Short mmCIF file of C-alpha atoms in Angstrom, two decimals:
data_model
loop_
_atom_site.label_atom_id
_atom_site.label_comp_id
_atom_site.label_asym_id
_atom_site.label_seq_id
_atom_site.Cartn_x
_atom_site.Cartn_y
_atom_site.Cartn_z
CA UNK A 20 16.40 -102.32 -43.27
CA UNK A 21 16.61 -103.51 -40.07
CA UNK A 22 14.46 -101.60 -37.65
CA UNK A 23 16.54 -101.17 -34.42
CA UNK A 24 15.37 -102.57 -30.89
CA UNK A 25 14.26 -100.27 -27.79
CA UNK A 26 17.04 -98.20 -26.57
CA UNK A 27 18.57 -99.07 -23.52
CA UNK A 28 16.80 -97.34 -21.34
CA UNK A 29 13.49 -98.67 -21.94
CA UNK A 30 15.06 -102.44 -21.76
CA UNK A 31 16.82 -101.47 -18.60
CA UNK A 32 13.18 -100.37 -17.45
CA UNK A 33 11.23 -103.36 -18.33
CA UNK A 34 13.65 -105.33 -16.55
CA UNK A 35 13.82 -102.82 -13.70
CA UNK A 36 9.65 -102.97 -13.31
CA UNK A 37 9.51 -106.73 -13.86
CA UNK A 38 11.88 -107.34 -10.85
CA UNK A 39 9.73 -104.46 -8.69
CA UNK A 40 6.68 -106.68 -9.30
CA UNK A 41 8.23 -109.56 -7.66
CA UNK A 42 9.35 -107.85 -5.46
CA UNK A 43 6.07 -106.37 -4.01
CA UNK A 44 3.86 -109.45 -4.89
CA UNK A 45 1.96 -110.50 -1.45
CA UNK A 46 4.08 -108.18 0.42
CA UNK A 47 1.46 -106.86 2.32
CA UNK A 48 0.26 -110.21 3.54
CA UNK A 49 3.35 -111.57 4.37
CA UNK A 50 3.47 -111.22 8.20
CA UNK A 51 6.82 -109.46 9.66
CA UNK A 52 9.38 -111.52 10.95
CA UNK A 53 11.40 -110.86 14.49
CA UNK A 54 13.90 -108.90 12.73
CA UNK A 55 10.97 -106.81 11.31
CA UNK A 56 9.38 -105.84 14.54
CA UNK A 57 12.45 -105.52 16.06
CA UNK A 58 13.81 -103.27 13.38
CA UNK A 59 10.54 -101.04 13.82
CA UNK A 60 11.18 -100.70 17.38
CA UNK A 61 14.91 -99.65 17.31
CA UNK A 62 13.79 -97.28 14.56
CA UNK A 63 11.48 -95.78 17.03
CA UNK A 64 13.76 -95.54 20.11
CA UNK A 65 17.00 -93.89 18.13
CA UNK A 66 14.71 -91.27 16.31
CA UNK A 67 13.02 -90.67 20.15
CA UNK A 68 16.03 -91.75 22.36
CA UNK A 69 18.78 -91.43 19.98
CA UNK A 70 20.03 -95.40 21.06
CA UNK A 71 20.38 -98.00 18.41
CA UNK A 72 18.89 -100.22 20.55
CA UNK A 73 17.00 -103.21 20.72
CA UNK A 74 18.66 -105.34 17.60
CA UNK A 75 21.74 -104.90 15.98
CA UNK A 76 23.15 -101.80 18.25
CA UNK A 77 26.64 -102.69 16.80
CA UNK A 78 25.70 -101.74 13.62
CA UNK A 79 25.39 -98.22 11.47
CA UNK A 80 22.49 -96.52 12.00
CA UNK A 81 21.42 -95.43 8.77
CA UNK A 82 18.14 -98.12 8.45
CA UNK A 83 16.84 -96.56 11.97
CA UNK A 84 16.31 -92.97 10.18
CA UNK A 85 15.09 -94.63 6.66
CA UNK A 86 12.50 -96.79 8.59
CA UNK A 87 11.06 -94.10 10.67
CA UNK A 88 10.90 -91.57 8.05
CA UNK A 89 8.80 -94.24 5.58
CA UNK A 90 6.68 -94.81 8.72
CA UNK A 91 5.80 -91.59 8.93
CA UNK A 92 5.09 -90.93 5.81
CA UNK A 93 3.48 -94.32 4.31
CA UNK A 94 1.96 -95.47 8.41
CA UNK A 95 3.17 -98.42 10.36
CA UNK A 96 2.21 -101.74 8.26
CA UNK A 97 4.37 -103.67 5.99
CA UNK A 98 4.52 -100.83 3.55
CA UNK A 99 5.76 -98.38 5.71
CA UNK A 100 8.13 -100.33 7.34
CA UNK A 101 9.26 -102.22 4.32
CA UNK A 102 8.95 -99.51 1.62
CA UNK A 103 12.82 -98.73 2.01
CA UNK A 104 14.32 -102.44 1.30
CA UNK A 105 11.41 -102.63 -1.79
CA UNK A 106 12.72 -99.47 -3.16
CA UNK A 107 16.41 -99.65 -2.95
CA UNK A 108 16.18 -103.41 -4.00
CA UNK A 109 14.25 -102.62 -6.93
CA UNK A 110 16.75 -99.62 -7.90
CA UNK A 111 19.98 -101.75 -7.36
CA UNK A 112 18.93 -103.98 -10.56
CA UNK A 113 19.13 -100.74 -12.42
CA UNK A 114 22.45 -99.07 -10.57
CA UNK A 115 23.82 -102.82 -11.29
CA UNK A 116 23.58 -102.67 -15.40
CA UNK A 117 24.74 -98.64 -14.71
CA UNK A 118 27.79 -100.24 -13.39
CA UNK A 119 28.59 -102.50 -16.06
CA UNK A 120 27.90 -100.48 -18.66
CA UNK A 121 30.62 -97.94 -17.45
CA UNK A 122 32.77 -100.50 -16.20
CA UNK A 123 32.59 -103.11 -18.60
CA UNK A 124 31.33 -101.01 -21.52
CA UNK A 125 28.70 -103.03 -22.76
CA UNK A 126 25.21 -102.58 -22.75
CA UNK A 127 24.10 -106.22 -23.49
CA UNK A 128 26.17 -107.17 -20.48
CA UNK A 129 24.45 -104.53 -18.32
CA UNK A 130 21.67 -105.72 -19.31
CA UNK A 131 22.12 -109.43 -18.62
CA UNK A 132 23.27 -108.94 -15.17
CA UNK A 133 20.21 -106.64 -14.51
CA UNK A 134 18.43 -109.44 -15.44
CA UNK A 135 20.39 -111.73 -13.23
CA UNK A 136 19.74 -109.49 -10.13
CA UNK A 137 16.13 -108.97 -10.73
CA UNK A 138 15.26 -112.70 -10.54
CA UNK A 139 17.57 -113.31 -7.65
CA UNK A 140 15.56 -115.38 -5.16
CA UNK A 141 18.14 -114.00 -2.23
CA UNK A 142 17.72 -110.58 -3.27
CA UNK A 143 14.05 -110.80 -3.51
CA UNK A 144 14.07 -112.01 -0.23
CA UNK A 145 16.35 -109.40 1.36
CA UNK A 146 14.17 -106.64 -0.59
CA UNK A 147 10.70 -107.54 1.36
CA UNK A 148 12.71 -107.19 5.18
CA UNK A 149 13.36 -104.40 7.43
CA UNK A 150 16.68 -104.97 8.15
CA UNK A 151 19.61 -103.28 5.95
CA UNK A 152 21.45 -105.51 3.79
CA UNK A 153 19.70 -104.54 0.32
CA UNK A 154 20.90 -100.59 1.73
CA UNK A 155 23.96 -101.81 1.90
CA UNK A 156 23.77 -103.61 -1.79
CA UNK A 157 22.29 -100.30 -3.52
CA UNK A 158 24.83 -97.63 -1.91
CA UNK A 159 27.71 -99.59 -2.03
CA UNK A 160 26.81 -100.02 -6.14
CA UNK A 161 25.79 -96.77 -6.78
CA UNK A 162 28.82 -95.23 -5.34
CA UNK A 163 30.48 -97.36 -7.61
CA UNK A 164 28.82 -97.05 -10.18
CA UNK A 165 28.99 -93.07 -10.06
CA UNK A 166 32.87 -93.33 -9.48
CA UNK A 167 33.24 -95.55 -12.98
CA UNK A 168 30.86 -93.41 -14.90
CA UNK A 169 33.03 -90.43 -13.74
CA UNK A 170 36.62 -92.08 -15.83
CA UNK A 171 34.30 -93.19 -18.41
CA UNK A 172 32.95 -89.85 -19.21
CA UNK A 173 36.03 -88.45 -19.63
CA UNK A 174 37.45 -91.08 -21.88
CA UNK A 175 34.43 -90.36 -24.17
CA UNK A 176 35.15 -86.53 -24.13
CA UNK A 177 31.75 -85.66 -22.20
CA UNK A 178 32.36 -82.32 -20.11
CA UNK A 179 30.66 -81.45 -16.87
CA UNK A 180 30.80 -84.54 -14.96
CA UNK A 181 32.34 -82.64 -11.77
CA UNK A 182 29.53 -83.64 -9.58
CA UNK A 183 29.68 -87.46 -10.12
CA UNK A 184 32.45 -87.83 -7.82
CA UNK A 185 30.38 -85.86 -4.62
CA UNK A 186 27.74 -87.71 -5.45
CA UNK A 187 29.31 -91.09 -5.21
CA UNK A 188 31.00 -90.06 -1.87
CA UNK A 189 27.31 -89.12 -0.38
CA UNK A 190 26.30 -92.86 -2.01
CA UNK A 191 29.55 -94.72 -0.22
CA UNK A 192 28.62 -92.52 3.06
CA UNK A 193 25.01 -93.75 3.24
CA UNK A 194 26.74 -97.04 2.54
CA UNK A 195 28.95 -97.17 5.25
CA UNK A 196 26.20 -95.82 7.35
CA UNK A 197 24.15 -98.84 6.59
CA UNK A 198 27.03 -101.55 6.94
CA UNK A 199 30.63 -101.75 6.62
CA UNK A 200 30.45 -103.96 3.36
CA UNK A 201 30.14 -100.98 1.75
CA UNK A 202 34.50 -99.94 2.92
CA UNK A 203 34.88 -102.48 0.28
CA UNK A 204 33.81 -101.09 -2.94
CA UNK A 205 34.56 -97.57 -1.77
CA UNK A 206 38.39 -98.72 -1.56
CA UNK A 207 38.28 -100.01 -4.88
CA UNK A 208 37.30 -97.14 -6.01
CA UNK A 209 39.26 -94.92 -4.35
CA UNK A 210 42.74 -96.73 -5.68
CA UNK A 211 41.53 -96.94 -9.17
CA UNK A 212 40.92 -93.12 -9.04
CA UNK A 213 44.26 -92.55 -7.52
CA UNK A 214 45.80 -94.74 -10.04
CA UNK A 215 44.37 -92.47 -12.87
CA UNK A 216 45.19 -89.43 -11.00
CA UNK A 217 48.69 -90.46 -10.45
CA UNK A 218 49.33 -91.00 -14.42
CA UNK A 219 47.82 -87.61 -14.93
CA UNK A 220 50.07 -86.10 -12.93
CA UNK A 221 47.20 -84.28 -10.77
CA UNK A 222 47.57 -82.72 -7.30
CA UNK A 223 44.02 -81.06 -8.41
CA UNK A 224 42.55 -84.88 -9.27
CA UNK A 225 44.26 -85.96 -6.10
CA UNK A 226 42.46 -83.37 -3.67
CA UNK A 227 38.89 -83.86 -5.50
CA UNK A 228 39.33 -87.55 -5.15
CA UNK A 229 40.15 -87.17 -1.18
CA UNK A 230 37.47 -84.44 -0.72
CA UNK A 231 34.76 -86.65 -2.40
CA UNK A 232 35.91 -89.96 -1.44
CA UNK A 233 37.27 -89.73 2.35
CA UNK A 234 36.03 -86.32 3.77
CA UNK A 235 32.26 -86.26 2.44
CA UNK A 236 31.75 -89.83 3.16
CA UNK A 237 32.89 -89.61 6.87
CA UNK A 238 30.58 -86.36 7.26
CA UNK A 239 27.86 -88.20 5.96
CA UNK A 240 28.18 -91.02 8.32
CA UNK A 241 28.98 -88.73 11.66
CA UNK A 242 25.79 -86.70 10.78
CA UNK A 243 23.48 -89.88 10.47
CA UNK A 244 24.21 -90.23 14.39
CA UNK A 245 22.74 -86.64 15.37
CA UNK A 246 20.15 -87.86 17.33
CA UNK A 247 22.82 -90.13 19.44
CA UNK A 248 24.62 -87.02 19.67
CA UNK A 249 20.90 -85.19 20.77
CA UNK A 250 21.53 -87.31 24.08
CA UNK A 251 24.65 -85.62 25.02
CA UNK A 252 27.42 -87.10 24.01
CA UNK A 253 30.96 -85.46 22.59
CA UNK A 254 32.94 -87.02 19.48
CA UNK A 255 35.57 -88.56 21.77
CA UNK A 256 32.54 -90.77 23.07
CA UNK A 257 31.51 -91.20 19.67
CA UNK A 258 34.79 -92.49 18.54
CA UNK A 259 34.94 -94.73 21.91
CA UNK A 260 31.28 -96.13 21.05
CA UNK A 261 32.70 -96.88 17.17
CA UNK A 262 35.29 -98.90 18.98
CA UNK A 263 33.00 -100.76 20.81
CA UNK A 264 30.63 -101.42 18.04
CA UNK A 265 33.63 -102.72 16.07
CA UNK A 266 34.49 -105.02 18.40
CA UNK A 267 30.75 -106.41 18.99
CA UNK A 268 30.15 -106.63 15.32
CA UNK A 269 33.86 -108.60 13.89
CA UNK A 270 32.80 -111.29 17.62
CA UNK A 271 29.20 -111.63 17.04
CA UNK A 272 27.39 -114.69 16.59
CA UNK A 273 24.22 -116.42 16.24
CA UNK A 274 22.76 -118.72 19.54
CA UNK A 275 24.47 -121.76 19.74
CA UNK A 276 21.41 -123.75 18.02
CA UNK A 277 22.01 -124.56 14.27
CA UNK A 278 25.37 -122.16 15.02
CA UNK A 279 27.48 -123.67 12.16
CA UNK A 280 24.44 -124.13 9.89
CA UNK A 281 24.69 -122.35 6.55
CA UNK A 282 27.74 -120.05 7.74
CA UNK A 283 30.84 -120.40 5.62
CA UNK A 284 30.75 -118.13 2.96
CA UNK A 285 33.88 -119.85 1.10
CA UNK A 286 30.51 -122.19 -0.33
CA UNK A 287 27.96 -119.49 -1.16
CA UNK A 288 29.59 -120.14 -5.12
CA UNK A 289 30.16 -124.14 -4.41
CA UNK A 290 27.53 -125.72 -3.01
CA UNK A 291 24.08 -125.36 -4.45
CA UNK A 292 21.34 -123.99 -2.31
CA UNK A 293 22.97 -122.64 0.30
CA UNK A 294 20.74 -120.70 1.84
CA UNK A 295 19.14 -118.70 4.90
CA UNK A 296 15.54 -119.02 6.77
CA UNK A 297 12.89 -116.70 8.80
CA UNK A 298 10.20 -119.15 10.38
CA UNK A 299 7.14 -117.86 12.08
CA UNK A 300 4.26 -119.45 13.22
CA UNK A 301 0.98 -117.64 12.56
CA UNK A 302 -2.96 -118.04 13.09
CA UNK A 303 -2.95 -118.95 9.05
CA UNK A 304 -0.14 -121.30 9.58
CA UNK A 305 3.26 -121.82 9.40
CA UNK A 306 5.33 -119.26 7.03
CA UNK A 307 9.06 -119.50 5.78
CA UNK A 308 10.83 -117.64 3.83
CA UNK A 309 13.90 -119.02 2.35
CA UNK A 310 17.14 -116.71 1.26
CA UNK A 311 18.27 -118.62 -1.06
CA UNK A 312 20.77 -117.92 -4.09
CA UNK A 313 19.99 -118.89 -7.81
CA UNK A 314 22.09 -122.27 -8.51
CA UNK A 315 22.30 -121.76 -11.80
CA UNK A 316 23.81 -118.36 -11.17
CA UNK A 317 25.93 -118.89 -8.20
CA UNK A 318 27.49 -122.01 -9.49
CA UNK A 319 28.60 -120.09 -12.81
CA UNK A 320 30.38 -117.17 -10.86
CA UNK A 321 34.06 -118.88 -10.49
CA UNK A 322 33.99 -120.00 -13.69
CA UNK A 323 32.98 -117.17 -15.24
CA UNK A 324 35.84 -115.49 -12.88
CA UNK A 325 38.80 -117.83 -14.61
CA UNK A 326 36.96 -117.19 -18.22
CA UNK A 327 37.75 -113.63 -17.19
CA UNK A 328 41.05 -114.16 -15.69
CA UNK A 329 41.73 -116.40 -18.62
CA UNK A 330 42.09 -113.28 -21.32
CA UNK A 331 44.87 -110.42 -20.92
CA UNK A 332 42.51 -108.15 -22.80
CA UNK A 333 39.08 -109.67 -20.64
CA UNK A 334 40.98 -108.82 -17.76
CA UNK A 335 41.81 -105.47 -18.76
CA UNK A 336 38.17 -104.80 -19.67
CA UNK A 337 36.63 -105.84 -16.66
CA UNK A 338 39.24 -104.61 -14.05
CA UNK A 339 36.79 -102.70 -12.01
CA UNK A 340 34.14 -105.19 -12.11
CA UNK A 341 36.29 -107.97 -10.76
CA UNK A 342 37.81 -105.86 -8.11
CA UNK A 343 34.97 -104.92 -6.96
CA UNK A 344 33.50 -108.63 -6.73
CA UNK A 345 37.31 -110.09 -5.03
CA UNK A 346 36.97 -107.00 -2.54
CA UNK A 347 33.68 -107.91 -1.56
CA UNK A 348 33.62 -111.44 -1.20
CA UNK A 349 37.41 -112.64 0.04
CA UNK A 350 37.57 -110.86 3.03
CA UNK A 351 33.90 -112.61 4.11
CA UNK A 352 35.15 -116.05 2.76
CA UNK A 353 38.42 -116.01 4.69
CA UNK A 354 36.62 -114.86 7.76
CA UNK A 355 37.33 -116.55 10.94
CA UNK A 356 33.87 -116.14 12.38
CA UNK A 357 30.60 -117.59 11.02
CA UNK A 358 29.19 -115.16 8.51
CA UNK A 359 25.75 -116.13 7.53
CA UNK A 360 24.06 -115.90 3.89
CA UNK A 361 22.04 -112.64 4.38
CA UNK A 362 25.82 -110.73 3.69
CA UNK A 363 25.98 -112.47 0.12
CA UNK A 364 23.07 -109.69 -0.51
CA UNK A 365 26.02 -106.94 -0.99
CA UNK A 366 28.47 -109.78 -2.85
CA UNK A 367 25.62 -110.96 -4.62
CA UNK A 368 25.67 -107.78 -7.28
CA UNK A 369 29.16 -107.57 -7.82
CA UNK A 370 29.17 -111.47 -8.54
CA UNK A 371 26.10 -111.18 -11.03
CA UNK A 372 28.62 -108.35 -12.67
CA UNK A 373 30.74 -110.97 -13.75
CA UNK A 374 28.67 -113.78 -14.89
CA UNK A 375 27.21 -111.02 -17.42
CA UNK A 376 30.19 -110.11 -18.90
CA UNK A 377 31.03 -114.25 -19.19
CA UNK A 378 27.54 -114.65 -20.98
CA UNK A 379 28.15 -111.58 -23.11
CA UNK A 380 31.45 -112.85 -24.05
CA UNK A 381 29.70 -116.21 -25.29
CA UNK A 382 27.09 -114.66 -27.58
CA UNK A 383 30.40 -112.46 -28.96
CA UNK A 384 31.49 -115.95 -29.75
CA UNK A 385 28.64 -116.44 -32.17
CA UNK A 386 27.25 -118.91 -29.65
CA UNK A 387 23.83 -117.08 -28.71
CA UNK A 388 21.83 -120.22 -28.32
CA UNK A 389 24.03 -121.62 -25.82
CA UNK A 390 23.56 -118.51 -23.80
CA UNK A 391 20.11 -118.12 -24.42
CA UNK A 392 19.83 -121.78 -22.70
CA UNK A 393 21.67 -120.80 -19.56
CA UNK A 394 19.26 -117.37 -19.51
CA UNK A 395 16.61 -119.64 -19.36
CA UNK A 396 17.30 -122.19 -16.89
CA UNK A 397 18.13 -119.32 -14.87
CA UNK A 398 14.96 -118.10 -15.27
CA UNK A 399 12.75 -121.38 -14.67
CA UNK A 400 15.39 -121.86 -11.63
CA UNK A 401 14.35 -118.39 -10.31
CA UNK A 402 10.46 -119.39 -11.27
CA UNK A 403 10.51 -122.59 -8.64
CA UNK A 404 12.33 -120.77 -5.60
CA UNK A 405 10.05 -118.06 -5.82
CA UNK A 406 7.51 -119.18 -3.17
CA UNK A 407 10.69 -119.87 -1.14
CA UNK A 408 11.28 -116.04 -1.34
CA UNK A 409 8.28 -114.94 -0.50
CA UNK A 410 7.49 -116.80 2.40
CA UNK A 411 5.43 -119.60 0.84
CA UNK A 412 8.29 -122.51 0.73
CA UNK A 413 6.25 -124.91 2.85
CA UNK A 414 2.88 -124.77 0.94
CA UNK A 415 4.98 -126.49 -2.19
CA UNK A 416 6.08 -130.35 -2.13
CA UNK A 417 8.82 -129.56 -4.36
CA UNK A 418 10.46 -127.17 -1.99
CA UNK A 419 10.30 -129.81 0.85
CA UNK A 420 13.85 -131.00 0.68
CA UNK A 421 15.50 -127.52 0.82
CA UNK A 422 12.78 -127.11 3.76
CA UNK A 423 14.34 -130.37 5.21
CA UNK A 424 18.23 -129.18 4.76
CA UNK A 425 17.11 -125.97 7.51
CA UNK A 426 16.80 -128.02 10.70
CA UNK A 427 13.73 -126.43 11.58
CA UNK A 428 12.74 -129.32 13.67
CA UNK A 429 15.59 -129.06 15.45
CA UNK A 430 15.68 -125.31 15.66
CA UNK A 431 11.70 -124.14 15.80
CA UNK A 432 10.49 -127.76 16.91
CA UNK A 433 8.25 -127.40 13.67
CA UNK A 434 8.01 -130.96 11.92
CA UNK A 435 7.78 -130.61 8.00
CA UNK A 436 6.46 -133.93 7.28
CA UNK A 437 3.17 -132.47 9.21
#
């Protein structure tokens, strides 16, 4: 007989730990970048002050408590200050695969895209910084993930799943308090609740699904500005300050050097490489880090879209998992302002979703060794933009004409030729 494999939780694991050790790997010598220090710093004067201020005031407020709290606790180096992103990058890979396996009901698909989102040189990158967009990523999943495993625990007849729903509402609420990516998957899930509540015919459904989903998230978000609220203020500032921030966040820009560099998101799935770069000059030398998606992954994501689209019954199947990515990704690529790479980090997940189910659909097929091809140029794609993740793009000749395509000479005044 045929001995079965490891369950899906220990799979789920390995791939969980192996993307945690790249993750981590010369974190601790990898200098901070502007964003860093300024991050620590407006952690610092909000938990003190209660302002948001020096960098990103226009934004939720949610990193400022996070980054404080792991300073206290781990001190104030790279682990303390990074120890946040590390963590909730390294748990998205696993809320991802939780996703589509109670989305998309299959575990070799959840597994594939875990795969695809642990090796994802832009996620890596966005998992070693300060600054909030792998927050966003991992609450914005998680409450989804929580909402789908909700209607797929009742369609398997499992009782006391009650306090999935409250739980992804607190998720979606540290979500929103992190960025407003997160309104995205929150809506979805919110009208394919509904939906399922209206066919029930259930005013009770209705008023859990409101109470979880609108009231608790709100709550959560108000209370994460208690300390701005320590300085005095009243909720009709507060709603005058959300106003404000609104307005400062849909108008802001970077400074006018390199401004249209890199900034159309209607690409991110189109062109290869597009990508993202921190620069600092140190006493060891120069150091860049490149954010920069997977080719052989980001190329495959409209495709695997219309293979999806393609199939009445794929379509049904995966309804969740492609509302979620559309949600997520349209309104950025129809933007009318800039919008730079680092927001593919909450897309990213959602797109990875899809490809999955595309390559799980192809080993269905009976073709497995066509899809164990792809798997691996993936991976050997992932293996060469490493360094460019972790800060090391210029010390590899390879890397120099993705290096070039940055304008750093133009930007930083830093030759690469040197």
């Amino acid at each position: 007989m045929k001995h079965p494999g490891p369950p899906f939780r220990a799979k789920l694991a390995t791939v969980t730990g192996l993307g945690f050790v790249l993750r981590i790997i010369g974190l601790a010598s990898y200098l901070p970048t502007r964003d860093d220090l300024l991050a620590v710093w407006t952690a610092d004067f909000y938990m003190t002050a209660g302002q948001p201020y020096p960098i990103m005031p226009f934004h939720p407020v949610l990193r400022n408590i996070v980054t404080w709290l792991s300073l206290e606790v781990f001190g104030r180096g790279a682990v303390g200050a990074k120890a946040p992103s590390v963590l909730l990058g390294t748990l998205l890979i696993a809320v991802v695969a939780l996703l589509v396996r109670a989305a998309g009901r299959s575990e070799r698909a959840a597994l594939i895209a875990a795969a695809l989102v642990a090796l994802d040189p832009l996620l890596m990158d966005y998992s070693r910084q300060v600054i909030q967009e792998v927050h966003a990523a991992f609450f914005g999943v998680t409450g989804a993930w929580l909402a789908a495993e909700y209607v797929r625990r009742d369609e398997i007849g499992r009782s006391g799943r009650w306090w999935l729903l409250p739980l992804s509402g607190l998720a979606f609420g540290l979500g929103i308090a992190s960025k407003a990516y997160v309104f995205a998957p929150l809506i979805v899930s919110v009208a394919m609740l509904a939906a399922r509540a209206w066919r029930l015919r259930s005013v009770e459904e209705s008023a859990f699904i409101a109470s979880s989903l609108a009231v608790l998230p709100f709550t959560v978000y108000l209370l994460t500005y208690l300390p701005w609220f320590g300085r005095g203020y009243d909720l009709g500032e507060w709603f005058a300050f959300q106003a404000a921030a609104f307005q400062a966040m849909v108008t802001h820009t970077k400074p006018l050097v390199g401004f249209f560099a890199n900034s159309r998101p209607a690409l991110w799935f189109i062109v290869p490489l597009y990508s993202y770069a921190d620069f600092a000059m140190t006493q060891a030398g120069p150091q860049l880090a490149i954010g920069v998606g997977n080719p052989v992954t980001w190329l495959a994501v409209l495709p695997a879209v219309i293979h999806v689209l393609a199939s009445r019954e794929r379509r049904k199947r995966d309804r969740w998992l492609l509302a979620l990515f559309v949600t997520s990704y349209v309104p950025l690529a129809i933007s009318p302002r800039p919008v730079w790479v680092l927001s593919a980090v909450a897309v990213v997940p959602f797109a990875m979703t899809i490809v999955a189910s595309a390559v799980d659909d192809v080993i269905t097929a009976g073709r497995a060794r066509s899809a164990g091809v792809y798997l691996a140029a993936a991976l050997i794609s992932a293996g060469l933009l490493y360094p460019a993740a972790t800060g090391s793009a210029l010390r590899f000749e390879y890397l120099r004409p993705l290096v070039r395509t940055l304008g750093l000479e133009q930007t930083h005044g830093y030759k690469v030729d040197r």
